[in-house]
PDB file of C-alpha atoms in Angstrom:
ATOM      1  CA  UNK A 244     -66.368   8.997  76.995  1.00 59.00           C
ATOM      2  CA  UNK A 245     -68.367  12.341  77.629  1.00 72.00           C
ATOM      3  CA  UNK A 246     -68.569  15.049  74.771  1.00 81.00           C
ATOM      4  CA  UNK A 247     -65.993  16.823  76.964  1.00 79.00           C
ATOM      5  CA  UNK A 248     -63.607  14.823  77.230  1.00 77.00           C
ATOM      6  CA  UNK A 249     -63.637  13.442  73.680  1.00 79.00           C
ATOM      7  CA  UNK A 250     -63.188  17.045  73.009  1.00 82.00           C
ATOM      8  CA  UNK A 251     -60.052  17.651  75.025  1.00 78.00           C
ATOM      9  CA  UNK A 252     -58.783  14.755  73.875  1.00 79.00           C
ATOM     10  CA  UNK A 253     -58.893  16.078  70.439  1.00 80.00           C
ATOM     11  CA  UNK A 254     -57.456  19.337  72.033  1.00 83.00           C
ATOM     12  CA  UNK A 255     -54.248  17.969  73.284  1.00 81.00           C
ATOM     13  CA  UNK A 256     -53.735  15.632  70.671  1.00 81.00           C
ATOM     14  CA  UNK A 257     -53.724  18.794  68.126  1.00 81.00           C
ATOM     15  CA  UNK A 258     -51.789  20.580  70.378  1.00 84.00           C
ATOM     16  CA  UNK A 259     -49.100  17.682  70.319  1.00 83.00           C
ATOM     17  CA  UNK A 260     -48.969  17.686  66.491  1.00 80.00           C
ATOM     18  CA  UNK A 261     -49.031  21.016  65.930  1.00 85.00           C
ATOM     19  CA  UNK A 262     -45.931  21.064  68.672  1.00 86.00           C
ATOM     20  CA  UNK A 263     -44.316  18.455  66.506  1.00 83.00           C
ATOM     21  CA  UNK A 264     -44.482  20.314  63.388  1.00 82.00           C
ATOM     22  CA  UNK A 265     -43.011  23.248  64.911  1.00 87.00           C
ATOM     23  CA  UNK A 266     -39.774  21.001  66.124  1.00 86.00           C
ATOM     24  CA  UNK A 267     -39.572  19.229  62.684  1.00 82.00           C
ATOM     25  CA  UNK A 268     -39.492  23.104  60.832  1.00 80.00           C
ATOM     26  CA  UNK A 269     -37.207  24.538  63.893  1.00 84.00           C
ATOM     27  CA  UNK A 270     -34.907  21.272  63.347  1.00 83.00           C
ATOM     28  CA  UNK A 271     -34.675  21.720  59.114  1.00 79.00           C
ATOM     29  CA  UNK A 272     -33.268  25.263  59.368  1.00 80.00           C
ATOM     30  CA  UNK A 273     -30.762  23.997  62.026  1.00 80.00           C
ATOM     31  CA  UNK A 274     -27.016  23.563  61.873  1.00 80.00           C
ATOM     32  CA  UNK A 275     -25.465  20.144  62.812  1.00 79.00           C
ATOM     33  CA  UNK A 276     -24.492  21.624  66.583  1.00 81.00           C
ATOM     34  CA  UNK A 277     -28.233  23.336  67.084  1.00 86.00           C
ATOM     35  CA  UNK A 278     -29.517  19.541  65.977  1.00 86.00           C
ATOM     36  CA  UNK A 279     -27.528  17.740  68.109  1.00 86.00           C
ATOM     37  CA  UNK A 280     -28.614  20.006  71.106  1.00 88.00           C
ATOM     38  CA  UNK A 281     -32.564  19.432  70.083  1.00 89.00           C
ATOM     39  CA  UNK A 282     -31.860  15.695  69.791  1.00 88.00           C
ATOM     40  CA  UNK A 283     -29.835  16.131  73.274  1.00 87.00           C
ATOM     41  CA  UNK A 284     -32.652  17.440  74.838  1.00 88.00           C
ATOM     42  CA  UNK A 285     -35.123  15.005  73.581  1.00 88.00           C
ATOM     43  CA  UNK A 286     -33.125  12.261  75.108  1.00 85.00           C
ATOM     44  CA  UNK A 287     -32.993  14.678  78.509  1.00 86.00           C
ATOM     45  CA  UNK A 288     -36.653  14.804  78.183  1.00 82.00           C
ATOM     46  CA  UNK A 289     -37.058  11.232  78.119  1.00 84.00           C
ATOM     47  CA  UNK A 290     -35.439  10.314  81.092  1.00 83.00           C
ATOM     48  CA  UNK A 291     -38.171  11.576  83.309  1.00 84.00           C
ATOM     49  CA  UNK A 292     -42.011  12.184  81.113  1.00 86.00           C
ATOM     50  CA  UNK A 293     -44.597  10.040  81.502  1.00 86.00           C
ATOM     51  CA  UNK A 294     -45.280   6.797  79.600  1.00 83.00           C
ATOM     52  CA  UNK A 295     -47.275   8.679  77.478  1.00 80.00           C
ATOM     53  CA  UNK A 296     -45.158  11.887  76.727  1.00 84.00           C
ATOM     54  CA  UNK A 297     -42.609   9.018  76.360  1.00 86.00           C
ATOM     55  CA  UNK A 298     -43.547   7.943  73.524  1.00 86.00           C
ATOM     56  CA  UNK A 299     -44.337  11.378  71.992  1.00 86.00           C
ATOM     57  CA  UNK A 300     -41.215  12.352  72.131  1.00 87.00           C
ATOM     58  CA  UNK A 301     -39.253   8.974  70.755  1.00 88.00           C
ATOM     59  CA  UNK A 302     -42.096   9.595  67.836  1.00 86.00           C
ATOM     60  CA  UNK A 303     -40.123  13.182  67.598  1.00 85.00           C
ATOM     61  CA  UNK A 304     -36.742  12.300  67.698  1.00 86.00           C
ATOM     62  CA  UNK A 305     -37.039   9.616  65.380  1.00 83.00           C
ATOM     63  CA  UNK A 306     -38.779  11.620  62.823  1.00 82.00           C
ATOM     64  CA  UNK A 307     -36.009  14.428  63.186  1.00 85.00           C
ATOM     65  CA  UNK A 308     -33.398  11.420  62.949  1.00 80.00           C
ATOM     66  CA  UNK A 309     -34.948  10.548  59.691  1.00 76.00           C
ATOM     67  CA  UNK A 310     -34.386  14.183  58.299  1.00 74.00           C
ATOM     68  CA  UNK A 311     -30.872  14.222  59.049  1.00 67.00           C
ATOM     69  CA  UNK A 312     -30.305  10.652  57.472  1.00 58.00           C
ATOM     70  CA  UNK A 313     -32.188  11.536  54.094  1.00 56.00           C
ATOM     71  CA  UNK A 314     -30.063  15.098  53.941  1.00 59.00           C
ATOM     72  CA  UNK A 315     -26.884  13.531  55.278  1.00 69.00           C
ATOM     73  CA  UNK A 316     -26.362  10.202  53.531  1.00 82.00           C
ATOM     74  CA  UNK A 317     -22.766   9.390  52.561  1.00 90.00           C
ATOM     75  CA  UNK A 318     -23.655   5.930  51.768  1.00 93.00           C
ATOM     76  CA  UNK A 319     -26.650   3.543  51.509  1.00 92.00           C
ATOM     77  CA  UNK A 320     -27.113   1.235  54.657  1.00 92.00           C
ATOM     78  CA  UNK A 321     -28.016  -1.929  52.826  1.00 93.00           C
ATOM     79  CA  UNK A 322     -30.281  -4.210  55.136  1.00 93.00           C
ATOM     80  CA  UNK A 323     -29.992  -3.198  58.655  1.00 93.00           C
ATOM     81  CA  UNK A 324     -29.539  -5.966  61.322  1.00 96.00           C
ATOM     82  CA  UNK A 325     -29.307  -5.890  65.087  1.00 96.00           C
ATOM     83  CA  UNK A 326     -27.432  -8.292  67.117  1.00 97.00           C
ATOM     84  CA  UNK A 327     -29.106  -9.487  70.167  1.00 97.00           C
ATOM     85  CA  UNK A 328     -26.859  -7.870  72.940  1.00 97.00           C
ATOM     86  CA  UNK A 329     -27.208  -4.390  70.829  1.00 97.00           C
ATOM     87  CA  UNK A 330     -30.933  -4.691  70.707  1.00 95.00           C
ATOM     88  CA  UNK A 331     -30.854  -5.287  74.687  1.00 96.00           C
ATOM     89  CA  UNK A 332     -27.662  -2.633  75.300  1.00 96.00           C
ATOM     90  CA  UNK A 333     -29.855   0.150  73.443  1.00 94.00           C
ATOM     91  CA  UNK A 334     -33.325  -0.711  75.354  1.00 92.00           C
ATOM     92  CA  UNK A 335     -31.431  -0.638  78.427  1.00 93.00           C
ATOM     93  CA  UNK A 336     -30.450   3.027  77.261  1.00 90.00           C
ATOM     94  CA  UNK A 337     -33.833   3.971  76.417  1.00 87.00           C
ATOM     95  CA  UNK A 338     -32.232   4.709  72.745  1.00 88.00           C
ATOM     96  CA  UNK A 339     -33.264   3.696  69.226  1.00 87.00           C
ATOM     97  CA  UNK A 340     -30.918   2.422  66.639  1.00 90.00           C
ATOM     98  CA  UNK A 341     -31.731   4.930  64.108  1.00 85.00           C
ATOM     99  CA  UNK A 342     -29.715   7.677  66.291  1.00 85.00           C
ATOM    100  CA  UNK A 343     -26.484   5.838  65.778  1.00 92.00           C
ATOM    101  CA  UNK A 344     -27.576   4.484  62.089  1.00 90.00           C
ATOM    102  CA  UNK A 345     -27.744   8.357  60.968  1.00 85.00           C
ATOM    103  CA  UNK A 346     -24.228   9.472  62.529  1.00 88.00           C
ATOM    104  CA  UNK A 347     -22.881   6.288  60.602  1.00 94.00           C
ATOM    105  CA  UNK A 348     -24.176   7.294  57.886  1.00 91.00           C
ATOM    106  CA  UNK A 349     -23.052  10.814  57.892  1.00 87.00           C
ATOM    107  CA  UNK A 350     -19.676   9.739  58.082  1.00 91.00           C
ATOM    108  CA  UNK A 351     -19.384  10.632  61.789  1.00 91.00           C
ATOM    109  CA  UNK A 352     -17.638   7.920  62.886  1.00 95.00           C
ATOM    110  CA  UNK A 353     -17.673   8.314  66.716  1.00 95.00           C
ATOM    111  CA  UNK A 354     -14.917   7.278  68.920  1.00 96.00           C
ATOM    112  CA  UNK A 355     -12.845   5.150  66.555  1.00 96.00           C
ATOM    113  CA  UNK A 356      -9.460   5.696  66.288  1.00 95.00           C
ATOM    114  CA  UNK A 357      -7.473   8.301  64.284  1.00 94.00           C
ATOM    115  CA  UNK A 358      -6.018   5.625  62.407  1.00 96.00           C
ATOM    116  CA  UNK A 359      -9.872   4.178  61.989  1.00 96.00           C
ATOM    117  CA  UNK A 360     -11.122   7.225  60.903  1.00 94.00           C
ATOM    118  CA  UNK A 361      -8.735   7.770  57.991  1.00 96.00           C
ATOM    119  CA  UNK A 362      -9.460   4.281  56.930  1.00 97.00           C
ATOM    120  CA  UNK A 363     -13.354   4.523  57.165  1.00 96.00           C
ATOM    121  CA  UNK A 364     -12.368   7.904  54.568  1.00 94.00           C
ATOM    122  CA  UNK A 365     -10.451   5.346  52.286  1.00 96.00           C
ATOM    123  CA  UNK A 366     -12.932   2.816  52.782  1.00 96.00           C
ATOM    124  CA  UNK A 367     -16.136   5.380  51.594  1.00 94.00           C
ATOM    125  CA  UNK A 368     -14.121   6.764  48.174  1.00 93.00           C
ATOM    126  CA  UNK A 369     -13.465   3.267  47.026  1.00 95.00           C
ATOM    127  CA  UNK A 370     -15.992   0.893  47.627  1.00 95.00           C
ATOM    128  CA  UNK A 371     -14.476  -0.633  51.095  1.00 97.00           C
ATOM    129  CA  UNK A 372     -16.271  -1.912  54.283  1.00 97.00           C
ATOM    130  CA  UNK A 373     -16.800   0.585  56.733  1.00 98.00           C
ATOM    131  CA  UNK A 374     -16.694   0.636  60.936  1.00 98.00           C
ATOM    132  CA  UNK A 375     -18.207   3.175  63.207  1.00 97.00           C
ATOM    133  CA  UNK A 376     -18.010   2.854  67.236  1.00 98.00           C
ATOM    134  CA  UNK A 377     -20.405   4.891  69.447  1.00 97.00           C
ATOM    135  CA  UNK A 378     -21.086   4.990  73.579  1.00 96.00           C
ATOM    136  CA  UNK A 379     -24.943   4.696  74.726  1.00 95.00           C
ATOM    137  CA  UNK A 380     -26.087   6.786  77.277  1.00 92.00           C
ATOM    138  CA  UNK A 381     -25.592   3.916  79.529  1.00 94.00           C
ATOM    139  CA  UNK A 382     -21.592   3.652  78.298  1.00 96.00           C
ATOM    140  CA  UNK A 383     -22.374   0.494  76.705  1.00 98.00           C
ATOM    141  CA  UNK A 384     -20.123   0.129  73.502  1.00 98.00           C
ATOM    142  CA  UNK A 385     -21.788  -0.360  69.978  1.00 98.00           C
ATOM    143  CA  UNK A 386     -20.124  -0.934  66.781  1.00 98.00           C
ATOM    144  CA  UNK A 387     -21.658  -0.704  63.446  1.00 98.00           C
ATOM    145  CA  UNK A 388     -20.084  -2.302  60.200  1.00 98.00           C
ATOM    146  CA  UNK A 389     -21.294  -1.495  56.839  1.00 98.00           C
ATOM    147  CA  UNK A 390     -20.753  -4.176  54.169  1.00 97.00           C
ATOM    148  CA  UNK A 391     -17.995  -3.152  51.177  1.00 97.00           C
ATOM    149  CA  UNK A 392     -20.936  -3.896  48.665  1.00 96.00           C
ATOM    150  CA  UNK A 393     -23.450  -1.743  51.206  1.00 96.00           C
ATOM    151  CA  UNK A 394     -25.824  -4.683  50.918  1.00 95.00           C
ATOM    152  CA  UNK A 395     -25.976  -4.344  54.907  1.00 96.00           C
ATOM    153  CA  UNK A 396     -25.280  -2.894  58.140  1.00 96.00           C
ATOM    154  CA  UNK A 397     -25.160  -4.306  61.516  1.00 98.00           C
ATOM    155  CA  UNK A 398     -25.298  -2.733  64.790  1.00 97.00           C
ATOM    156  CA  UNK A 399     -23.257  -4.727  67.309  1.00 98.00           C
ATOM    157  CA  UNK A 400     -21.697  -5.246  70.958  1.00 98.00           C
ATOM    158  CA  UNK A 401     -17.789  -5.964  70.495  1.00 98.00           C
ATOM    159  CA  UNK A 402     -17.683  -8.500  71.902  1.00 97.00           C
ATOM    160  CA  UNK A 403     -20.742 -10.010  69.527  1.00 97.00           C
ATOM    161  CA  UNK A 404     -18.194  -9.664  66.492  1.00 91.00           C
TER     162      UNK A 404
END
């Protein structure tokens, strides 16, 4: 590699992490609807970049995942597993499990029932097991179950239960 090129190299990659630090601060001093439109967009973003700008921006949205599940934590996760047919249904959405691990575990509980809901409200004040449902992008159904004693969490297909 020429001196040139070594040197642009070292351009754009300072570029990109400069970039990324100004998301990360833009993303800490937003409110929850501002954050889910930045994470929206990073997911809009992803559906057509390049392999490489690809992964830049999964590096980015799971980093500003990570801030909302260290400010927004309800409840430790435990050990995290992932059933086979979630693993696959979330590849096949281009999605990471740490998107619906954080809404979990800010006591968004996605698209369960009222009923559900109140329960999962029960279930977090006094020690009890609690069950969150989400939609990939790809409509795919996940559920995610968080042991009474919070020792784990798994992210599963219904029909994997």
């Amino acid at each position: 590699m020429t001196n040139l090129a070594q040197t642009h190299k070292d351009k754009k990659q300072s570029d990109l992490n400069q970039l990324q630090q100004q998301l990360i601060a833009l993303y800490q001093k937003a409110d929850r609807d501002e954050r889910n439109a930045i994470l929206g967009h990073i997911n809009w973003f992803l559906s057509f970049v390049s392999p490489e700008a690809k992964d830049f921006w999964l590096e980015c949205q799971q980093k500003l995942k990570a801030i909302d599940t260290t400010s927004t934590a309800l409840f430790p996760l435990g050990s995290v597993y992932l059933t086979i047919g979630a693993r696959e249904a979330l590849e096949e959405a281009n999605q990471m499990p740490v998107e619906f691990l954080a809404k979990h575990q800010s006591g968004d509980w996605g698209i369960v029932c009222e009923d559900d809901r109140k329960e999962n409200e029960f279930s977090l004040a006094n020690g009890f097991r609690l069950l969150s449902a989400y939609k990939t992008a790809n409509e795919t159904k996940l559920w995610l179950i968080t042991e009474a004693d919070r020792s784990s969490t798994t992210i599963l297909l219904p029909s994997e239960y």
